[in-house]
Structures are given as structure tokens and as C-alpha cells.
CSV table of C-alpha atoms in Angstrom, one decimal:
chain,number,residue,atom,x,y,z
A,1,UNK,CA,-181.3,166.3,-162.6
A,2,UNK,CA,-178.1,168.7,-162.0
A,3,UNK,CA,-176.8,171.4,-164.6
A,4,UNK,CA,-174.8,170.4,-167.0
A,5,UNK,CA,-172.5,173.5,-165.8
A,6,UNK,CA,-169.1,172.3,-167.2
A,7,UNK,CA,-166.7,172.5,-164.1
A,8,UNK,CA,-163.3,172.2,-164.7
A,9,UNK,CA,-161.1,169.9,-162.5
A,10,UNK,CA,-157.2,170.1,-161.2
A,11,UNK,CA,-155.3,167.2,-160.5
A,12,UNK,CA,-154.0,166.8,-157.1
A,13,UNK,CA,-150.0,165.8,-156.9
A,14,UNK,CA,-149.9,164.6,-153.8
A,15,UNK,CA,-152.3,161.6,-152.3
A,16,UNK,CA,-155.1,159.7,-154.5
A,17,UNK,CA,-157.9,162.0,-154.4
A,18,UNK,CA,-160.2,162.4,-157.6
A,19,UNK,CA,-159.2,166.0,-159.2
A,20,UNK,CA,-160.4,168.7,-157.4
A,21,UNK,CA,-163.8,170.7,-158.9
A,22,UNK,CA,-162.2,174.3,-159.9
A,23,UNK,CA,-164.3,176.0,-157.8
A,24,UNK,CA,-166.0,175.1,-154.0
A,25,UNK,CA,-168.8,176.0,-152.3
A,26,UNK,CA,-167.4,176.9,-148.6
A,27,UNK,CA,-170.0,176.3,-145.8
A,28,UNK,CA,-168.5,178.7,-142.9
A,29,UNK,CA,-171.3,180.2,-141.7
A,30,UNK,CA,-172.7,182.4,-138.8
A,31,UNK,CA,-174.9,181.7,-136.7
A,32,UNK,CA,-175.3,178.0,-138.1
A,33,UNK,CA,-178.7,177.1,-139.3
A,34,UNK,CA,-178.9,173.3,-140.0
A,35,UNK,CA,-181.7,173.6,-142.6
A,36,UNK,CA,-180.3,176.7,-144.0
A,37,UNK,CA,-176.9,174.4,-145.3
A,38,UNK,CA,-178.6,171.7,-146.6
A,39,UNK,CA,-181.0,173.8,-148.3
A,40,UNK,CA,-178.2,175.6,-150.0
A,41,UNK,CA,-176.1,173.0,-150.1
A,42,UNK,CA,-178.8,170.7,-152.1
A,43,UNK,CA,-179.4,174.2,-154.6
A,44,UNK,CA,-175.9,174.2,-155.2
A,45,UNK,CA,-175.7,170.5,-156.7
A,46,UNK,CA,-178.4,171.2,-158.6
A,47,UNK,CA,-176.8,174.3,-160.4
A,48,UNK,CA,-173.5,172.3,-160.5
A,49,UNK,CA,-171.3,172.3,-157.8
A,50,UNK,CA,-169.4,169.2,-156.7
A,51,UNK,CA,-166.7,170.5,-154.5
A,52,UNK,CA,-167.8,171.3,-150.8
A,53,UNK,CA,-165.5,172.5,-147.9
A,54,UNK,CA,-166.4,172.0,-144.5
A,55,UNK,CA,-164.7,172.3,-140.9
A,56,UNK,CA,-164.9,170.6,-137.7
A,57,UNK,CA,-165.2,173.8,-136.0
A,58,UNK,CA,-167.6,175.5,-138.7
A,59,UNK,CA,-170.0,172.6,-136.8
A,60,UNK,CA,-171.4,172.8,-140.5
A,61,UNK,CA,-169.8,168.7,-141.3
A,62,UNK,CA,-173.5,167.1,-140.5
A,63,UNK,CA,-176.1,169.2,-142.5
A,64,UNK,CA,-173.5,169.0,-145.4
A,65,UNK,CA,-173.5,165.4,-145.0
A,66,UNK,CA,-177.2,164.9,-145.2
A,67,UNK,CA,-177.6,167.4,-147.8
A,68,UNK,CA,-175.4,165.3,-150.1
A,69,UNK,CA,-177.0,161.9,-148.6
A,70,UNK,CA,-180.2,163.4,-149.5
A,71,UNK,CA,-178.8,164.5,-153.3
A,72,UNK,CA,-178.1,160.9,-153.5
A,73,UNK,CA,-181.5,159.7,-152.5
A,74,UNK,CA,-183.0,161.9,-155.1
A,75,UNK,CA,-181.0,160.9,-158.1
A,76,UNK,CA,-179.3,164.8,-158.0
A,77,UNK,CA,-175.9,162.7,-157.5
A,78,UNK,CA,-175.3,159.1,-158.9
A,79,UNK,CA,-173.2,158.6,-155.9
A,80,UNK,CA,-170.9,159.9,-153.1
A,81,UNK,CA,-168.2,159.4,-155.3
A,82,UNK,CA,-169.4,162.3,-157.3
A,83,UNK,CA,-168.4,165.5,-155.2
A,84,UNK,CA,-164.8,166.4,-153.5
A,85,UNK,CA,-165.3,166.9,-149.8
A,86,UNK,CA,-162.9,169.0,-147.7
A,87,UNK,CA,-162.8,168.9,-144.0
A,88,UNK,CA,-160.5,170.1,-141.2
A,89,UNK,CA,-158.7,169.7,-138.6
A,90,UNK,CA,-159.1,172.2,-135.0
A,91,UNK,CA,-156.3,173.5,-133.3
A,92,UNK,CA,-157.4,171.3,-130.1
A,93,UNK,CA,-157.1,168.5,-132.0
A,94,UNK,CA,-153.5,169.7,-133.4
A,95,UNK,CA,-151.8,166.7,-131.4
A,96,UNK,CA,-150.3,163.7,-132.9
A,97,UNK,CA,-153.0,161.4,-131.1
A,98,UNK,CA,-156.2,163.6,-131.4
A,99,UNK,CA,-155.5,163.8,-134.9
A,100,UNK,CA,-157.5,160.0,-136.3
A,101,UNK,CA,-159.7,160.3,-133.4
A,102,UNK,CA,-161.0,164.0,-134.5
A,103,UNK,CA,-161.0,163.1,-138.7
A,104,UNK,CA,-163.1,159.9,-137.4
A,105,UNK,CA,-165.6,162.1,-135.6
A,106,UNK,CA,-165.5,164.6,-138.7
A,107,UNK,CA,-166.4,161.3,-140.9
A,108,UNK,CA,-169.0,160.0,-138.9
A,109,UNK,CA,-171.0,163.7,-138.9
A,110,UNK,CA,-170.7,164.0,-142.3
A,111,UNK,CA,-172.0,160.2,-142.9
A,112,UNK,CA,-169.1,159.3,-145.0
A,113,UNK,CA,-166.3,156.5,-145.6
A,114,UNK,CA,-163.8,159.2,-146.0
A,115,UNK,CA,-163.2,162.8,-147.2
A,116,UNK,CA,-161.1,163.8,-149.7
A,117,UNK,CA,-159.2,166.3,-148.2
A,118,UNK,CA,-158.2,166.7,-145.0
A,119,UNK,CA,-156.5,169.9,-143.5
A,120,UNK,CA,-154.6,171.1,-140.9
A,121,UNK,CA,-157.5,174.4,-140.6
A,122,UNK,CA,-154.5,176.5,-138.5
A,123,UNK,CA,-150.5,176.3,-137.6
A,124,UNK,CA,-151.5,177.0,-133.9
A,125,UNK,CA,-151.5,174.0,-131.5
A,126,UNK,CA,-153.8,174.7,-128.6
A,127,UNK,CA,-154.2,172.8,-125.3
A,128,UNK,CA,-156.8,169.8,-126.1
A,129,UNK,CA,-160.2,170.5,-125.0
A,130,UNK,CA,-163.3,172.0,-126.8
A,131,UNK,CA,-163.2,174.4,-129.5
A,132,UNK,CA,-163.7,177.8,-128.7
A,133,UNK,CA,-163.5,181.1,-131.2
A,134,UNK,CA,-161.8,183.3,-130.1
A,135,UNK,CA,-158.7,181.8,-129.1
A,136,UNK,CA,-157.3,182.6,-125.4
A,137,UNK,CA,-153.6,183.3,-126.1
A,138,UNK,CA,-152.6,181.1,-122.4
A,139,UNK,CA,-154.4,177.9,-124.5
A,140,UNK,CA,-151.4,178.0,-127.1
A,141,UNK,CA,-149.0,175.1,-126.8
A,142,UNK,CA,-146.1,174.5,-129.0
A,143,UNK,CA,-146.7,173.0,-132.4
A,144,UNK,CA,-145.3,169.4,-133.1
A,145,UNK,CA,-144.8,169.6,-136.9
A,146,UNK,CA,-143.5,166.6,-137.5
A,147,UNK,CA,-145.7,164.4,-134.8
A,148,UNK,CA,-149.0,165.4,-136.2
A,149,UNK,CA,-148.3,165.7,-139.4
A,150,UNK,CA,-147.4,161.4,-139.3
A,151,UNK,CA,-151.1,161.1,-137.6
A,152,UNK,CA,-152.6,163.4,-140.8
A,153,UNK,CA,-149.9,160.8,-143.0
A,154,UNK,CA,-151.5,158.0,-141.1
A,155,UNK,CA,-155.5,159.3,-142.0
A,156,UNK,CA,-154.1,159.1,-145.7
A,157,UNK,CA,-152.9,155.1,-145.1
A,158,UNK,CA,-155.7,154.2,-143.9
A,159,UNK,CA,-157.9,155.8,-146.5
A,160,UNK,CA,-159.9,158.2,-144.5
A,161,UNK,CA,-158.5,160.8,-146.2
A,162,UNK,CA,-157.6,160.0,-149.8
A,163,UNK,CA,-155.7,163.6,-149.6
A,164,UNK,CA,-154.0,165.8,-146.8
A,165,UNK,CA,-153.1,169.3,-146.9
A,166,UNK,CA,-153.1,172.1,-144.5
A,167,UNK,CA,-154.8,176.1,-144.7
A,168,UNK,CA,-153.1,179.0,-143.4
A,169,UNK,CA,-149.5,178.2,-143.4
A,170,UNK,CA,-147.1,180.8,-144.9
A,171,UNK,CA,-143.8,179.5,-146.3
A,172,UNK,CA,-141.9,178.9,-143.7
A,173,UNK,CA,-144.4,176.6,-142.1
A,174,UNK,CA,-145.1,175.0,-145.2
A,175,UNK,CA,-140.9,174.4,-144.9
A,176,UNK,CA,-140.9,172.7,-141.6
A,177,UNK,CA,-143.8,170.5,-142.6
A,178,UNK,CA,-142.2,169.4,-145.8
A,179,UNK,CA,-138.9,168.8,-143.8
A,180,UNK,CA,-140.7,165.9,-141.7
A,181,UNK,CA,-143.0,164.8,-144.5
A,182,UNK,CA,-143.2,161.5,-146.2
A,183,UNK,CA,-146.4,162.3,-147.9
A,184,UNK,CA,-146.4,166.2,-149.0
A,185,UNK,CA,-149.3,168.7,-148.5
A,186,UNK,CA,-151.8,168.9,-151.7
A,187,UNK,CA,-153.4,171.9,-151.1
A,188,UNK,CA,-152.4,175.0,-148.7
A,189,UNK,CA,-156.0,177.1,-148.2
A,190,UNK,CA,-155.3,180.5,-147.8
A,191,UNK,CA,-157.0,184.1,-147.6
A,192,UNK,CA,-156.3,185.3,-151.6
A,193,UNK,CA,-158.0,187.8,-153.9
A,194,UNK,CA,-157.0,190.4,-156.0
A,195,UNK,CA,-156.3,192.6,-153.1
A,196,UNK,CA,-154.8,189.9,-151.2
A,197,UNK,CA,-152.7,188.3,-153.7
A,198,UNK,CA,-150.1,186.1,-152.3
A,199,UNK,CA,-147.7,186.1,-155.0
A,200,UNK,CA,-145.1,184.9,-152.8
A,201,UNK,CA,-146.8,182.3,-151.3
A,202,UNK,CA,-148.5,180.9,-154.4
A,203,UNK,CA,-144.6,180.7,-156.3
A,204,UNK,CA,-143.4,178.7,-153.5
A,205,UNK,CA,-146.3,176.1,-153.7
A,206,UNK,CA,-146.2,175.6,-157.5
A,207,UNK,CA,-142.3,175.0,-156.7
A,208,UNK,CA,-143.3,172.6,-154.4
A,209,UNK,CA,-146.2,171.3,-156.1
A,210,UNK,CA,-148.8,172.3,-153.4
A,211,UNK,CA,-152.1,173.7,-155.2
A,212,UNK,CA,-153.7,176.6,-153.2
A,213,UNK,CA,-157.0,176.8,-152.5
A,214,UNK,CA,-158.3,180.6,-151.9
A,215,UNK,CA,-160.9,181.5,-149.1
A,216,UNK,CA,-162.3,184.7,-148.9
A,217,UNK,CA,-161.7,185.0,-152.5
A,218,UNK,CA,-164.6,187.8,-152.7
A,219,UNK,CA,-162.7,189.6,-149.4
A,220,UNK,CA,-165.6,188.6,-147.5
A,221,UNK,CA,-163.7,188.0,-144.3
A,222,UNK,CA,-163.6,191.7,-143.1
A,223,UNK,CA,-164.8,192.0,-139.6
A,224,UNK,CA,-164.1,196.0,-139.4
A,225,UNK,CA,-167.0,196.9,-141.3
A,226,UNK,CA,-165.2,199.4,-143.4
A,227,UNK,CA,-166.4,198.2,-147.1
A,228,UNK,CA,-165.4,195.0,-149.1
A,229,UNK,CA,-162.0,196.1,-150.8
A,230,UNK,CA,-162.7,193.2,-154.1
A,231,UNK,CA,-166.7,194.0,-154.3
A,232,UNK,CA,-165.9,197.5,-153.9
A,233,UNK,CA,-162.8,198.2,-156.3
A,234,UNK,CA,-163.0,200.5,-158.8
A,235,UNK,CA,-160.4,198.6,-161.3
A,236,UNK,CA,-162.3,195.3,-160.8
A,237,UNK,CA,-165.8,197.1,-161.5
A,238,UNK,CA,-163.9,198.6,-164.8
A,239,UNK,CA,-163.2,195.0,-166.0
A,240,UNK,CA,-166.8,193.8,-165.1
A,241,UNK,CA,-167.9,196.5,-167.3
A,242,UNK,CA,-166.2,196.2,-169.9
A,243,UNK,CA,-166.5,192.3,-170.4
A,244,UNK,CA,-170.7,192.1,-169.0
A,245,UNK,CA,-169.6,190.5,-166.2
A,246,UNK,CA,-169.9,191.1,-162.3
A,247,UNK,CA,-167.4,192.0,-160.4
A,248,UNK,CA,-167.3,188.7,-158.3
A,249,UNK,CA,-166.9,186.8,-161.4
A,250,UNK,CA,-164.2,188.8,-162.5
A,251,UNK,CA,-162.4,188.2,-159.0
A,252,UNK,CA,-163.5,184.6,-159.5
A,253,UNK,CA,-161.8,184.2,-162.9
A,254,UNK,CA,-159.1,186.1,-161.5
A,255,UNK,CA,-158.3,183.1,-158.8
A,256,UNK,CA,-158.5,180.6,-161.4
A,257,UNK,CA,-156.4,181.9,-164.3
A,258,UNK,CA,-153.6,181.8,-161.3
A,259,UNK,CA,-154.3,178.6,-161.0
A,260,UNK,CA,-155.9,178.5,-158.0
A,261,UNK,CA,-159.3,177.3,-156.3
A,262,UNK,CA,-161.8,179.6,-155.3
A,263,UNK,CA,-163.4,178.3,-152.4
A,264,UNK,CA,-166.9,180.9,-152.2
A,265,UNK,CA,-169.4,181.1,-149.5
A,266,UNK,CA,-173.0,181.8,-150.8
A,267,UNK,CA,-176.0,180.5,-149.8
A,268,UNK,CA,-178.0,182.2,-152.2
A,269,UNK,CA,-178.9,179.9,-155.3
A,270,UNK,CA,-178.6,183.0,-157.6
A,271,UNK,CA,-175.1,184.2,-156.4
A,272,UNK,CA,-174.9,180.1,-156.6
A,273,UNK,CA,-174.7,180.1,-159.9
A,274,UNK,CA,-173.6,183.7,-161.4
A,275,UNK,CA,-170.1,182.3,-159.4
A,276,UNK,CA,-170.3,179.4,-161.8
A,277,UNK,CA,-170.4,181.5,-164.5
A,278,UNK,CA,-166.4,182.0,-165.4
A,279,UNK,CA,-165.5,179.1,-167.2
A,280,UNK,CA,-166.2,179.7,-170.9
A,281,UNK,CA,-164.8,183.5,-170.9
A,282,UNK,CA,-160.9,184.9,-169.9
A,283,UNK,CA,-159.3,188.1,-168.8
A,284,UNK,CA,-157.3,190.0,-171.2
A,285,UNK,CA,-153.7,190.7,-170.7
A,286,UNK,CA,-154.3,194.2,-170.3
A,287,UNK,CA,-157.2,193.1,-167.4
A,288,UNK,CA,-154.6,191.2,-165.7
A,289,UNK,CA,-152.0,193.9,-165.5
A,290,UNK,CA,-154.5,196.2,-163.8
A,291,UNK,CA,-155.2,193.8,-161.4
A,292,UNK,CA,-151.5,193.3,-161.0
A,293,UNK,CA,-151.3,197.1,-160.1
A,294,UNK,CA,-154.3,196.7,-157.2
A,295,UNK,CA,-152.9,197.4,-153.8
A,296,UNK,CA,-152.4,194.7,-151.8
A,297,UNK,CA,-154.4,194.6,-148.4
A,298,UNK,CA,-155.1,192.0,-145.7
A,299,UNK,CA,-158.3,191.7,-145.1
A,300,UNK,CA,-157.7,189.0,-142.1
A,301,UNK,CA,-155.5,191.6,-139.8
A,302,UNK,CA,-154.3,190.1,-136.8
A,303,UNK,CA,-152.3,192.7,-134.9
A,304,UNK,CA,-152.4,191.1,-131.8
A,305,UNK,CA,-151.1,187.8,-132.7
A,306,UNK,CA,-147.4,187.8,-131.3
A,307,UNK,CA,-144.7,185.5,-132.8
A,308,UNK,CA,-141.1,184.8,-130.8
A,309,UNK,CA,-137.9,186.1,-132.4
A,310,UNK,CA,-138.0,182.5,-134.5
A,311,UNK,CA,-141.2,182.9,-136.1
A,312,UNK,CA,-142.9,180.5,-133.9
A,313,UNK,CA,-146.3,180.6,-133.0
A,314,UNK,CA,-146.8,181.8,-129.0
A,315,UNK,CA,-150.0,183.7,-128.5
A,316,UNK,CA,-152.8,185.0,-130.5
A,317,UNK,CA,-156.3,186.2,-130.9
A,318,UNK,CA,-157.4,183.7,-133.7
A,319,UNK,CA,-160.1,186.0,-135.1
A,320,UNK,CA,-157.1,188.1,-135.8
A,321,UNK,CA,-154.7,185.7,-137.4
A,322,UNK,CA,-152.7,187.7,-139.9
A,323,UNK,CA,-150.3,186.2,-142.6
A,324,UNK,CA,-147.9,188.5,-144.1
A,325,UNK,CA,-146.0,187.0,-147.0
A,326,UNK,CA,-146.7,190.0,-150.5
């Protein structure tokens, strides 16, 4: 059978999801390896994980189906019900009538009823056709706020998605959306850490009641090859010391005491479960100040993405995509 790791779980305020597992196991991963996921995806129930987060475009939504079928099958889960699954939404399916057709197409690779928690992965609308990574700034369209967030409203009605949300959006797109919504966001995924720590952002969800979700929370999105600036910081390692932990659980804890989700990519049943390990332990106040003091750094730079004078989206190199908001 599965750990008995104790997980906590938050409560959604928007939608009727079950409460979100404190910590996910993200599933982004190049170059994909179909046996590689559900390997590590089956390790990761076993140690205690219940909360998996998926994409259309990490093409990642099939072997993390069948990995959890197969946890089923072997008693690891009593049922389906068990574990939160999120999945998302490409930004050439970001049209109000690709939208049911594209979370139908997510369900039926994953081998599920429904998901959920469904997000909108980007703010960017491209012209419909096949994914591609990276982005070709001419395939940008404008982005119908209002239009497809009814068709992500209308996935919720129907109960394909018991929750919707969106990743990426800064405040001001998290403003328009909630000007046209009926049914608000849960969850706004974004890039946080302690050297990326979106205080801004993260106020204006609580205000709103949006819970964030934090990708990269280990900085592991950094494509320059220049060092990992939360692996590598010298306050962080300081802390480890000091309490006998490492220095991703510190970040870890770090996420959660602001009340936010770690989402953590590791497909290594060890790192598996040391990343589990920051429940039954807290930072001081004196730890949290130094991490207060870290300077801040986007690890997700995007200077080539180009915005009009109205903050609208209108060209960009997605590998790039860069949210400023400190």
C-alpha cells in the first residue's frame, strides 16, 4: 500500500473540486518518455502524492492517466477519486469553441470522467492549429477574455472540470477575466520561489480569493545555464543548515507557509519523497525575514515578448514569456 505521508489539503473557493493536496507532482518533461512518467508517476503514489499536474502540450496527459489507472488496479489507490488532477488548456485551443473540444480530448488521454482542474496554461491566443514550442510571434491573435472563459465556465457545468483556473496571468489579466466572469478562477499557476516571489501578485489573489499554485518552485526553469539561483543561494543553504534540512525543502516549506502550492517536477523516487518531507517542521521568523531580503530574479526572462502600449498581448517568443509584477 501507499505511505501514510500526511499531506495536507487547501480548500478551493471557487468550483466543487475536492481540496487540493498541498503539494503536486508536475509532469513537464523533456524529451517525453511514456514509461519514464508512469514509472515515476506510480513511485510517487506510493510515497504519497495525490496531486498530479499535467498539460495538453506537455503530451504527458496519457502515461499519467495509465499510471494512475494502473495504481487503481493494484490497490495503490482505492479509486480515481483519490488524487487531484490538473490539466490545461494550449494557446491554439484559446478560442471560445476549441475550448470543450480540447478539455474532451485532454479527458479521453488521461482515461478519466473529468479533471479537477482545468487551466488556461497561457494569456496568449494563437491562431488554431497544432501546438508548436516555440511560439512564432505572426501565430498570435487577440485574446477573447470574456468568450473563452464562458467555454472554460461551460467545462465546469457540465462537470468535466469540477474546477477552472488559469496559469501565468499577472493582475491585470486576472482583472479582465474576473470582469466577464460568472464563475471565478481557483487557482492562478505561476513561476514563484524565494527568488521569484510574487508578492504582488500573490496579495491580489488572496484579495480575490484565487489560490496560487507555484511552478518552478526549485527555479528549475532556467534555460541560460548560468546556475539555479534557489538550489544555489547561500541564505537558503544557511537555513537548511541550520534546521537539518535541504535546501529544496526549505524552498518547499517556503511556498507553503505563503500559502501557496508547490507544484515540483522530480522523477526521482528519492527527491520524491525528501520534497514530501516539510510538513511536520516550520521556518522561524528570523528564517523568513532572510528569505524576505533574497533578491528577486526571474528565472523565466522573456525579453523578446513585446506588449502594445495597453498591455495587451501581440507577439512573443513563448519560451521567453516573462511576467514582471515584484
Amino acid at each position: 500500500m501507499a505511505s501514510t505521508t500526511a499531506v495536507p489539503e487547501v480548500a478551493l473557493r471557487s468550483g466543487d473540486a475536492r481540496p487540493m493536496p498541498a503539494i503536486g507532482m508536475g509532469t513537464a518533461k523533456l524529451p517525453v518518455v511514456p514509461e519514464t512518467t508512469v514509472k515515476a508517476v506510480l513511485e510517487a503514489v506510493v510515497v504519497g502524492y495525490r496531486h498530479f499536474d499535467t498539460a495538453s502540450m506537455y503530451a504527458t496527459e496519457r502515461p499519467l492517466g495509465e499510471a494512475l489507472a494502473e495504481a487503481v488496479r493494484r490497490g495503490l489507490l482505492a479509486s480515481r477519486e483519490e488524487v487531484f488532477v490538473t490539466s490545461k488548456l494550449w494557446c491554439t485551443q484559446c478560442h471560445p469553441h476549441l475550448v470543450l473540444p480540447s478539455l474532451r480530448e485532454s479527458l479521453q488521454n488521461l482515461q478519466m470522467e473529468y479533471v479537477d482542474l482545468y487551466l488556461i496554461h497561457w494569456p496568449i491566443s494563437l491562431k488554431p492549429g497544432p501546438a508548436v514550442f516555440p511560439v512564432k510571434r505572426e501565430d498570435a491573435v487577440p485574446f477573447d477574455f470574456a468568450g473563452v472563459w464562458r467555454a472554460m465556465e461551460e467545462c465546469h457545468r457540465l462537470g468535466l472540470a469540477k474546477a477552472i483556473g488559469v496559469s501565468n496571468f499577472t493582475t491585470s489579466h486576472l482583472h479582465k477575466l474576473l470582469a466577464a466572469a460568472t464563475v471565478p478562477p481557483a487557482v492562478n499557476q505561476v513561476e514563484m520561489n524565494p527568488v521569484w516571489q510574487q508578492r504582488k501578485l500573490r496579495e491580489y489573489c488572496a484579495e480575490k480569493g484565487i489560490h496560487v499554485a507555484a511552478y518552478s518552485p526549485l527555479g528549475g526553469q532556467n534555460w541560460s545555464g548560468d546556475g539555479n539561483a534557489v538550489l544555489d543561494s547561500e541564505v537558503l543553504a544557511e537555513i537548511a543548515k541550520a534546521r537539518g534540512k535541504t535546501v529544496a525543502q526549505v524552498a518547499l516549506r517556503w511556498i507553503y507557509e505563503q500559502g501557496a502550492t508547490p507544484i515540483v517536477k522530480s522523477f526521482s523516487k528519492e527527491r520524491l519523497k525528501e520534497n514530501l518531507g516539510i510538513f511536520d517542521w516550520g521556518l522561524t521568523d528570523d528564517d523568513l525575514r532572510k528569505i524576505g531580503q533574497i533578491p528577486q530574479k526571474k528565472i523565466v526572462r522573456a525579453e523578446t515578448v513585446l506588449f502594445s502600449a495597453e498591455g495587451e498581448f501581440t507577439s512573443a517568443d513563448l519560451a521567453e514569456m516573462e511576467i514582471v509584477e515584484e
